[in-house]
């Protein structure tokens, strides 16, 4: 089975390529990338006007299966991923039962083998039941196929457990993914703590809660020469501390999400629970610092933290509504609109942050179009304008604060293992 993607602008940050050429796919892998490749006996996909890039790699998603299938399933999350150009994704362990045993990891992959439309990996929990009390069996979890270790969704307050996890992960070279928010400082908080939360009368989640835990984790990583990755960075202080830690040689990487470089806490007043997320939306100074952090490499990648919830849950009053927003179907377009079209950063910068860099971080066979690599690609029109309509989402979660936004840049075709899994 051969496919020739003809005439697109091929962007592959893994080798610095940005050129108009062809891509030949054979038996599910990239066979060649170059000018005027012969098309004999290949199915030809005319991609003039489009950009072809390695499929996006989203290393922070919540797929809700098993346990919360009313919010999302592996089938619906991966269909949403395909629509968003995401070809590899990492599911967090905060499902029910929590992914904290090799059996639970195996169960996840058995489910995925039946229904997943794109590659989906699972993280395993750092602590049993994500309760922060007893450690999980890291070697057994990795042997079962866990692609990372994280208690994401719940702050891991027990420093001894975090230290132990950092040590246990060292032979793999993989990071512990830290949901950095001090649990005591954020308890009961529903939005960023500051003038706005005081005016609205809501308990807040202060920026220092995020900064405190990430500094602790950076110190622990230095202490044991381990590797920590900071999830969903949202504050100016976090960017500064991560920058310092990197300069000091600590093995630390970090991610942010489109909501943290496009929105501020003001959205809570406009959209209520649709804008409720942990960590919370912050201030314009934070947004500006996140953009600086992306630009100078302090923030390594862009992920979604795709967190679907039901319409009923999100219709509750702010304190009672769960936190989180969906992101798989809007992340590329938001990043292109803001980072490329508005700020003038190159397309290869966006693809690196959303594909090549996260793939490298988790040692996934993805994020590249080098010959021999799996033929996982996204083809998108960087100029197409469209309006976000949550009713169109494949995700069961319609909880986006971006409904009605006009974006520039739209996925046209997504390919996994040489097969078209989405096209429009
Ligand atoms: O807002 C959030 N929602 N933040 C998290 O860390 C977890 C996520 C969820 O699982 O809903
Ligand atoms: Zn989290």
Short mmCIF file of C-alpha atoms in Angstrom, two decimals, residues 11-416:
data_model
loop_
_atom_site.label_atom_id
_atom_site.label_comp_id
_atom_site.label_asym_id
_atom_site.label_seq_id
_atom_site.Cartn_x
_atom_site.Cartn_y
_atom_site.Cartn_z
CA UNK A 11 7.62 21.04 7.78
CA UNK A 12 9.65 18.63 9.87
CA UNK A 13 11.32 20.25 12.88
CA UNK A 14 13.17 16.99 13.65
CA UNK A 15 15.51 17.67 10.70
CA UNK A 16 14.90 21.37 10.11
CA UNK A 17 13.04 20.78 6.85
CA UNK A 18 10.66 23.46 5.56
CA UNK A 19 10.27 22.94 1.81
CA UNK A 20 7.74 22.26 -0.94
CA UNK A 21 8.11 18.58 -1.78
CA UNK A 22 6.49 15.13 -1.81
CA UNK A 23 6.12 12.48 0.85
CA UNK A 24 5.97 8.78 -0.05
CA UNK A 25 4.33 6.44 2.44
CA UNK A 26 4.76 2.70 2.08
CA UNK A 27 3.29 0.04 4.37
CA UNK A 28 2.49 2.54 7.09
CA UNK A 29 5.92 4.15 7.29
CA UNK A 30 7.56 7.17 5.70
CA UNK A 31 9.50 5.80 2.71
CA UNK A 32 10.90 9.04 1.28
CA UNK A 33 10.61 12.82 1.44
CA UNK A 34 11.88 14.79 -1.54
CA UNK A 35 11.19 16.67 -4.73
CA UNK A 36 9.16 15.09 -7.55
CA UNK A 37 9.00 11.57 -6.15
CA UNK A 38 7.68 9.04 -8.70
CA UNK A 39 4.00 8.23 -8.20
CA UNK A 40 3.86 4.89 -10.00
CA UNK A 41 1.31 2.57 -8.28
CA UNK A 42 0.81 4.99 -5.39
CA UNK A 43 -2.50 6.54 -4.37
CA UNK A 44 -1.88 10.26 -4.91
CA UNK A 45 -3.09 12.86 -2.44
CA UNK A 46 -2.86 16.29 -4.01
CA UNK A 47 -1.90 18.52 -1.09
CA UNK A 48 -1.02 21.77 -2.87
CA UNK A 49 -1.70 24.73 -0.58
CA UNK A 50 -1.47 22.61 2.54
CA UNK A 51 1.23 22.10 5.13
CA UNK A 52 2.26 18.52 5.90
CA UNK A 53 3.86 17.90 9.27
CA UNK A 54 4.42 15.12 11.75
CA UNK A 55 1.13 14.41 13.54
CA UNK A 56 0.65 16.27 16.79
CA UNK A 57 1.67 14.62 20.04
CA UNK A 58 -0.51 15.65 22.97
CA UNK A 59 1.06 14.42 26.18
CA UNK A 60 -1.68 15.67 28.50
CA UNK A 61 -5.26 14.48 27.98
CA UNK A 62 -8.06 13.03 30.07
CA UNK A 63 -10.00 10.37 28.15
CA UNK A 64 -12.24 9.37 31.11
CA UNK A 65 -12.41 5.66 30.26
CA UNK A 66 -12.78 3.57 32.35
CA UNK A 67 -15.19 5.03 34.87
CA UNK A 68 -16.46 8.33 33.49
CA UNK A 69 -17.83 7.36 30.09
CA UNK A 70 -20.61 9.96 30.31
CA UNK A 71 -17.85 12.59 29.95
CA UNK A 72 -15.75 10.87 27.25
CA UNK A 73 -14.54 7.49 25.99
CA UNK A 74 -11.37 6.32 24.30
CA UNK A 75 -13.39 6.19 21.04
CA UNK A 76 -14.71 9.76 21.28
CA UNK A 77 -11.47 11.25 22.61
CA UNK A 78 -9.39 9.71 19.85
CA UNK A 79 -11.92 10.75 17.20
CA UNK A 80 -11.62 14.29 18.55
CA UNK A 81 -7.84 13.90 18.43
CA UNK A 82 -7.95 12.87 14.77
CA UNK A 83 -10.06 15.96 13.97
CA UNK A 84 -7.49 18.10 15.74
CA UNK A 85 -4.48 16.61 13.94
CA UNK A 86 -3.31 14.72 17.03
CA UNK A 87 -1.90 11.30 16.15
CA UNK A 88 -0.37 10.33 19.50
CA UNK A 89 -1.76 11.20 22.90
CA UNK A 90 -1.14 10.45 26.56
CA UNK A 91 -4.13 9.69 28.79
CA UNK A 92 -3.78 10.65 32.43
CA UNK A 93 -4.36 8.13 35.21
CA UNK A 94 -7.26 9.87 37.01
CA UNK A 95 -9.90 7.43 35.80
CA UNK A 96 -11.87 4.89 37.86
CA UNK A 97 -10.30 2.66 38.93
CA UNK A 98 -7.15 4.79 38.92
CA UNK A 99 -4.48 3.47 36.54
CA UNK A 100 -2.19 2.35 39.36
CA UNK A 101 -1.55 -1.34 38.62
CA UNK A 102 -0.05 -3.24 35.66
CA UNK A 103 -3.51 -4.82 35.22
CA UNK A 104 -5.12 -1.41 34.86
CA UNK A 105 -2.47 -0.40 32.32
CA UNK A 106 -3.07 -3.60 30.35
CA UNK A 107 -6.84 -3.06 30.54
CA UNK A 108 -6.41 0.43 29.09
CA UNK A 109 -4.43 -0.87 26.11
CA UNK A 110 -6.94 -3.69 25.54
CA UNK A 111 -9.73 -1.11 25.38
CA UNK A 112 -7.69 1.17 23.13
CA UNK A 113 -6.89 -1.68 20.74
CA UNK A 114 -10.64 -2.05 20.14
CA UNK A 115 -11.74 1.55 19.75
CA UNK A 116 -8.88 4.05 19.40
CA UNK A 117 -8.63 6.05 16.15
CA UNK A 118 -5.13 7.38 16.92
CA UNK A 119 -2.24 6.17 19.07
CA UNK A 120 -3.13 6.52 22.71
CA UNK A 121 -0.76 5.83 25.58
CA UNK A 122 -1.54 5.87 29.26
CA UNK A 123 0.27 7.35 32.20
CA UNK A 124 0.26 5.42 35.46
CA UNK A 125 -0.23 6.92 38.91
CA UNK A 126 2.62 7.80 41.25
CA UNK A 127 0.58 6.85 44.32
CA UNK A 128 -2.00 4.14 44.90
CA UNK A 129 -5.44 5.55 44.10
CA UNK A 130 -3.74 8.95 43.68
CA UNK A 131 -4.15 9.29 47.44
CA UNK A 132 -0.58 10.45 48.02
CA UNK A 133 0.07 7.78 50.65
CA UNK A 134 1.57 4.59 49.21
CA UNK A 135 3.79 4.29 46.14
CA UNK A 136 2.87 2.28 43.05
CA UNK A 137 5.15 -0.38 41.55
CA UNK A 138 6.96 1.71 38.95
CA UNK A 139 8.94 -1.09 37.29
CA UNK A 140 5.80 -3.22 36.85
CA UNK A 141 3.83 -0.26 35.48
CA UNK A 142 6.53 0.57 32.93
CA UNK A 143 6.82 -3.09 31.95
CA UNK A 144 3.05 -3.11 31.33
CA UNK A 145 3.45 -0.17 28.94
CA UNK A 146 2.82 2.93 31.03
CA UNK A 147 4.36 5.78 29.02
CA UNK A 148 4.83 8.14 31.97
CA UNK A 149 4.18 8.45 35.69
CA UNK A 150 1.82 11.08 37.09
CA UNK A 151 -0.82 11.78 39.73
CA UNK A 152 -2.11 14.58 37.49
CA UNK A 153 -5.46 15.98 38.51
CA UNK A 154 -4.36 15.74 42.14
CA UNK A 155 -1.38 17.58 43.62
CA UNK A 156 1.19 15.12 44.97
CA UNK A 157 1.84 16.72 48.34
CA UNK A 158 3.99 13.94 49.74
CA UNK A 159 7.58 14.98 48.91
CA UNK A 160 8.94 11.58 49.91
CA UNK A 161 6.70 9.90 47.32
CA UNK A 162 7.73 12.38 44.61
CA UNK A 163 11.39 11.82 45.45
CA UNK A 164 10.95 8.07 45.35
CA UNK A 165 9.15 8.30 41.98
CA UNK A 166 11.95 10.45 40.52
CA UNK A 167 14.47 7.82 41.60
CA UNK A 168 12.38 4.93 40.32
CA UNK A 169 12.02 6.55 36.88
CA UNK A 170 15.74 7.23 36.41
CA UNK A 171 16.65 4.02 34.53
CA UNK A 172 13.91 4.76 31.96
CA UNK A 173 15.03 8.32 31.35
CA UNK A 174 11.35 9.31 31.45
CA UNK A 175 10.03 12.19 33.55
CA UNK A 176 7.60 12.22 36.43
CA UNK A 177 4.82 14.57 35.28
CA UNK A 178 3.92 16.97 38.06
CA UNK A 179 0.55 18.62 38.56
CA UNK A 180 2.17 21.49 40.44
CA UNK A 181 -0.33 23.08 42.76
CA UNK A 182 0.08 22.99 46.53
CA UNK A 183 -3.02 21.11 47.67
CA UNK A 184 -3.41 23.03 50.91
CA UNK A 185 -3.10 26.43 49.27
CA UNK A 186 -5.67 25.69 46.54
CA UNK A 187 -8.22 23.75 48.60
CA UNK A 188 -11.72 25.14 47.95
CA UNK A 189 -10.38 27.66 45.42
CA UNK A 190 -12.31 28.06 42.18
CA UNK A 191 -10.37 30.72 40.26
CA UNK A 192 -7.13 32.72 40.31
CA UNK A 193 -6.64 34.48 43.62
CA UNK A 194 -6.44 38.23 43.25
CA UNK A 195 -8.41 41.44 42.95
CA UNK A 196 -11.03 39.81 40.71
CA UNK A 197 -11.65 36.80 42.98
CA UNK A 198 -12.01 39.17 45.93
CA UNK A 199 -14.45 41.38 44.04
CA UNK A 200 -16.52 38.37 42.92
CA UNK A 201 -16.32 36.81 46.37
CA UNK A 202 -14.88 33.46 45.28
CA UNK A 203 -12.13 31.60 47.13
CA UNK A 204 -8.93 31.73 45.06
CA UNK A 205 -6.06 29.51 43.96
CA UNK A 206 -2.94 31.66 44.34
CA UNK A 207 -0.08 31.68 41.82
CA UNK A 208 2.32 30.85 44.64
CA UNK A 209 0.62 27.45 45.05
CA UNK A 210 1.83 26.48 41.57
CA UNK A 211 5.26 28.01 42.05
CA UNK A 212 5.83 26.41 45.45
CA UNK A 213 5.25 22.88 44.26
CA UNK A 214 7.28 23.27 41.08
CA UNK A 215 10.24 24.69 43.00
CA UNK A 216 9.97 21.73 45.39
CA UNK A 217 9.94 19.32 42.47
CA UNK A 218 12.90 21.03 40.81
CA UNK A 219 14.83 20.76 44.10
CA UNK A 220 13.95 17.08 44.41
CA UNK A 221 14.99 16.43 40.81
CA UNK A 222 18.33 18.10 41.50
CA UNK A 223 18.77 16.17 44.72
CA UNK A 224 18.39 12.74 43.11
CA UNK A 225 19.50 13.69 39.57
CA UNK A 226 16.00 12.78 38.42
CA UNK A 227 13.82 14.24 35.68
CA UNK A 228 10.64 16.19 36.35
CA UNK A 229 8.21 17.61 33.82
CA UNK A 230 5.91 20.42 34.98
CA UNK A 231 2.35 20.15 33.69
CA UNK A 232 0.16 23.07 32.52
CA UNK A 233 2.34 26.04 33.53
CA UNK A 234 0.15 29.12 34.02
CA UNK A 235 2.05 31.80 35.98
CA UNK A 236 4.76 34.35 35.33
CA UNK A 237 6.61 33.19 38.44
CA UNK A 238 6.57 29.56 37.23
CA UNK A 239 8.19 30.57 33.96
CA UNK A 240 10.91 32.45 35.87
CA UNK A 241 11.59 29.56 38.26
CA UNK A 242 11.72 26.99 35.44
CA UNK A 243 14.08 29.25 33.51
CA UNK A 244 16.36 29.44 36.55
CA UNK A 245 16.20 25.70 37.17
CA UNK A 246 17.14 24.97 33.56
CA UNK A 247 20.03 27.42 33.75
CA UNK A 248 21.22 25.63 36.89
CA UNK A 249 21.35 22.35 34.96
CA UNK A 250 18.37 20.69 36.64
CA UNK A 251 16.63 18.09 34.48
CA UNK A 252 13.28 19.82 34.11
CA UNK A 253 10.92 20.34 31.18
CA UNK A 254 7.56 22.06 31.07
CA UNK A 255 4.35 22.41 29.11
CA UNK A 256 1.60 24.96 28.80
CA UNK A 257 -1.82 24.92 27.10
CA UNK A 258 -3.53 27.29 24.62
CA UNK A 259 -5.88 28.56 27.34
CA UNK A 260 -2.92 29.94 29.28
CA UNK A 261 -1.61 32.05 26.40
CA UNK A 262 -4.98 33.23 25.08
CA UNK A 263 -7.28 33.85 28.08
CA UNK A 264 -7.23 35.64 31.43
CA UNK A 265 -9.24 35.27 34.62
CA UNK A 266 -11.65 37.87 33.20
CA UNK A 267 -13.18 34.98 31.25
CA UNK A 268 -14.70 33.70 34.53
CA UNK A 269 -16.94 36.76 34.61
CA UNK A 270 -17.97 36.28 31.00
CA UNK A 271 -18.33 32.49 30.83
CA UNK A 272 -18.54 31.19 34.39
CA UNK A 273 -17.79 27.49 34.76
CA UNK A 274 -16.70 27.13 31.11
CA UNK A 275 -13.61 29.10 32.14
CA UNK A 276 -12.99 27.07 35.30
CA UNK A 277 -9.80 25.01 35.05
CA UNK A 278 -6.94 23.86 37.28
CA UNK A 279 -4.58 25.60 37.42
CA UNK A 280 -6.83 28.62 36.84
CA UNK A 281 -6.71 31.24 34.11
CA UNK A 282 -4.51 34.06 35.39
CA UNK A 283 -3.76 37.68 34.43
CA UNK A 284 -2.45 39.42 31.30
CA UNK A 285 1.03 39.64 32.87
CA UNK A 286 0.98 35.85 33.21
CA UNK A 287 -0.20 35.39 29.62
CA UNK A 288 2.64 37.59 28.40
CA UNK A 289 5.18 35.62 30.48
CA UNK A 290 3.86 32.29 29.11
CA UNK A 291 4.39 33.61 25.58
CA UNK A 292 7.92 34.69 26.49
CA UNK A 293 8.56 31.26 28.02
CA UNK A 294 7.42 29.51 24.85
CA UNK A 295 9.56 31.80 22.71
CA UNK A 296 12.78 31.35 24.66
CA UNK A 297 12.37 27.60 25.17
CA UNK A 298 11.67 27.68 28.90
CA UNK A 299 8.36 26.03 28.03
CA UNK A 300 9.11 23.00 25.86
CA UNK A 301 5.72 22.05 24.58
CA UNK A 302 2.06 22.84 24.08
CA UNK A 303 -0.51 20.28 25.25
CA UNK A 304 -4.28 20.49 25.67
CA UNK A 305 -5.06 19.14 29.16
CA UNK A 306 -8.23 18.05 27.30
CA UNK A 307 -10.67 17.64 30.21
CA UNK A 308 -14.20 16.86 29.05
CA UNK A 309 -17.17 17.17 31.42
CA UNK A 310 -20.92 16.84 30.80
CA UNK A 311 -23.13 19.83 30.02
CA UNK A 312 -25.02 19.22 33.25
CA UNK A 313 -21.81 19.33 35.31
CA UNK A 314 -20.65 22.53 33.65
CA UNK A 315 -24.06 24.18 34.09
CA UNK A 316 -23.65 24.14 37.87
CA UNK A 317 -22.70 27.21 39.87
CA UNK A 318 -18.98 27.98 39.74
CA UNK A 319 -18.00 26.40 43.10
CA UNK A 320 -19.86 23.15 42.30
CA UNK A 321 -18.85 22.75 38.64
CA UNK A 322 -15.83 20.52 37.86
CA UNK A 323 -12.74 22.17 36.40
CA UNK A 324 -11.31 21.56 32.97
CA UNK A 325 -11.91 22.36 29.32
CA UNK A 326 -11.73 20.33 26.13
CA UNK A 327 -8.94 21.16 23.72
CA UNK A 328 -8.15 18.46 21.19
CA UNK A 329 -10.21 20.00 18.38
CA UNK A 330 -8.99 23.57 18.80
CA UNK A 331 -5.37 23.40 19.97
CA UNK A 332 -3.62 23.57 16.60
CA UNK A 333 -5.86 26.34 15.29
CA UNK A 334 -5.47 28.40 18.47
CA UNK A 335 -1.70 27.98 18.41
CA UNK A 336 -1.49 28.90 14.72
CA UNK A 337 -3.77 31.90 15.16
CA UNK A 338 -1.90 33.36 18.11
CA UNK A 339 1.69 32.20 17.75
CA UNK A 340 2.05 32.20 13.97
CA UNK A 341 -0.47 34.65 12.55
CA UNK A 342 -0.55 37.18 15.39
CA UNK A 343 2.99 36.98 16.79
CA UNK A 344 4.80 35.97 13.62
CA UNK A 345 6.50 32.85 15.00
CA UNK A 346 7.39 30.33 12.28
CA UNK A 347 5.11 27.37 11.53
CA UNK A 348 8.03 25.07 12.41
CA UNK A 349 8.05 26.60 15.90
CA UNK A 350 4.41 25.62 16.42
CA UNK A 351 4.96 22.10 15.05
CA UNK A 352 8.00 21.61 17.25
CA UNK A 353 6.10 22.61 20.40
CA UNK A 354 3.13 20.41 19.52
CA UNK A 355 4.83 17.37 18.00
CA UNK A 356 8.59 16.98 17.86
CA UNK A 357 9.42 18.26 21.35
CA UNK A 358 6.72 16.33 23.26
CA UNK A 359 7.52 13.13 21.34
CA UNK A 360 11.16 13.43 22.33
CA UNK A 361 10.29 14.11 25.94
CA UNK A 362 8.34 10.84 26.27
CA UNK A 363 10.66 8.94 23.88
CA UNK A 364 7.75 8.22 21.54
CA UNK A 365 8.33 7.07 17.98
CA UNK A 366 6.64 10.20 16.63
CA UNK A 367 7.26 13.86 15.90
CA UNK A 368 9.34 13.22 12.77
CA UNK A 369 8.97 12.49 9.05
CA UNK A 370 12.36 10.80 8.76
CA UNK A 371 12.28 7.72 6.49
CA UNK A 372 11.41 4.66 8.54
CA UNK A 373 9.25 6.58 11.01
CA UNK A 374 5.57 5.67 11.40
CA UNK A 375 3.51 7.56 8.80
CA UNK A 376 1.63 9.74 11.28
CA UNK A 377 0.89 13.13 9.74
CA UNK A 378 -1.29 16.17 9.93
CA UNK A 379 -2.15 18.14 6.78
CA UNK A 380 -3.55 21.58 7.43
CA UNK A 381 -4.47 24.75 5.62
CA UNK A 382 -2.62 27.48 7.52
CA UNK A 383 -4.84 30.21 6.03
CA UNK A 384 -8.35 28.74 6.33
CA UNK A 385 -10.59 30.76 8.62
CA UNK A 386 -13.28 29.02 10.60
CA UNK A 387 -15.45 29.58 13.63
CA UNK A 388 -15.37 27.25 16.62
CA UNK A 389 -18.77 25.56 17.09
CA UNK A 390 -18.78 23.16 20.04
CA UNK A 391 -21.86 21.43 18.58
CA UNK A 392 -19.55 20.13 15.84
CA UNK A 393 -17.08 18.48 18.21
CA UNK A 394 -16.49 14.73 18.09
CA UNK A 395 -15.62 14.90 21.77
CA UNK A 396 -18.53 14.26 24.13
CA UNK A 397 -17.25 17.29 26.03
CA UNK A 398 -18.54 20.58 24.65
CA UNK A 399 -16.97 22.52 27.50
CA UNK A 400 -14.82 25.00 25.63
CA UNK A 401 -14.41 28.71 26.37
CA UNK A 402 -13.54 29.22 22.69
CA UNK A 403 -17.02 28.77 21.19
CA UNK A 404 -17.59 31.45 18.54
CA UNK A 405 -13.90 32.27 18.19
CA UNK A 406 -12.75 32.86 14.63
CA UNK A 407 -9.48 31.03 14.08
CA UNK A 408 -7.02 30.87 11.19
CA UNK A 409 -5.57 27.48 10.30
CA UNK A 410 -7.56 24.27 10.01
CA UNK A 411 -6.81 20.56 9.92
CA UNK A 412 -7.70 18.96 6.60
CA UNK A 413 -6.39 15.40 6.87
CA UNK A 414 -4.92 13.28 9.63
CA UNK A 415 -2.98 10.10 8.89
CA UNK A 416 -1.99 7.37 11.35
#
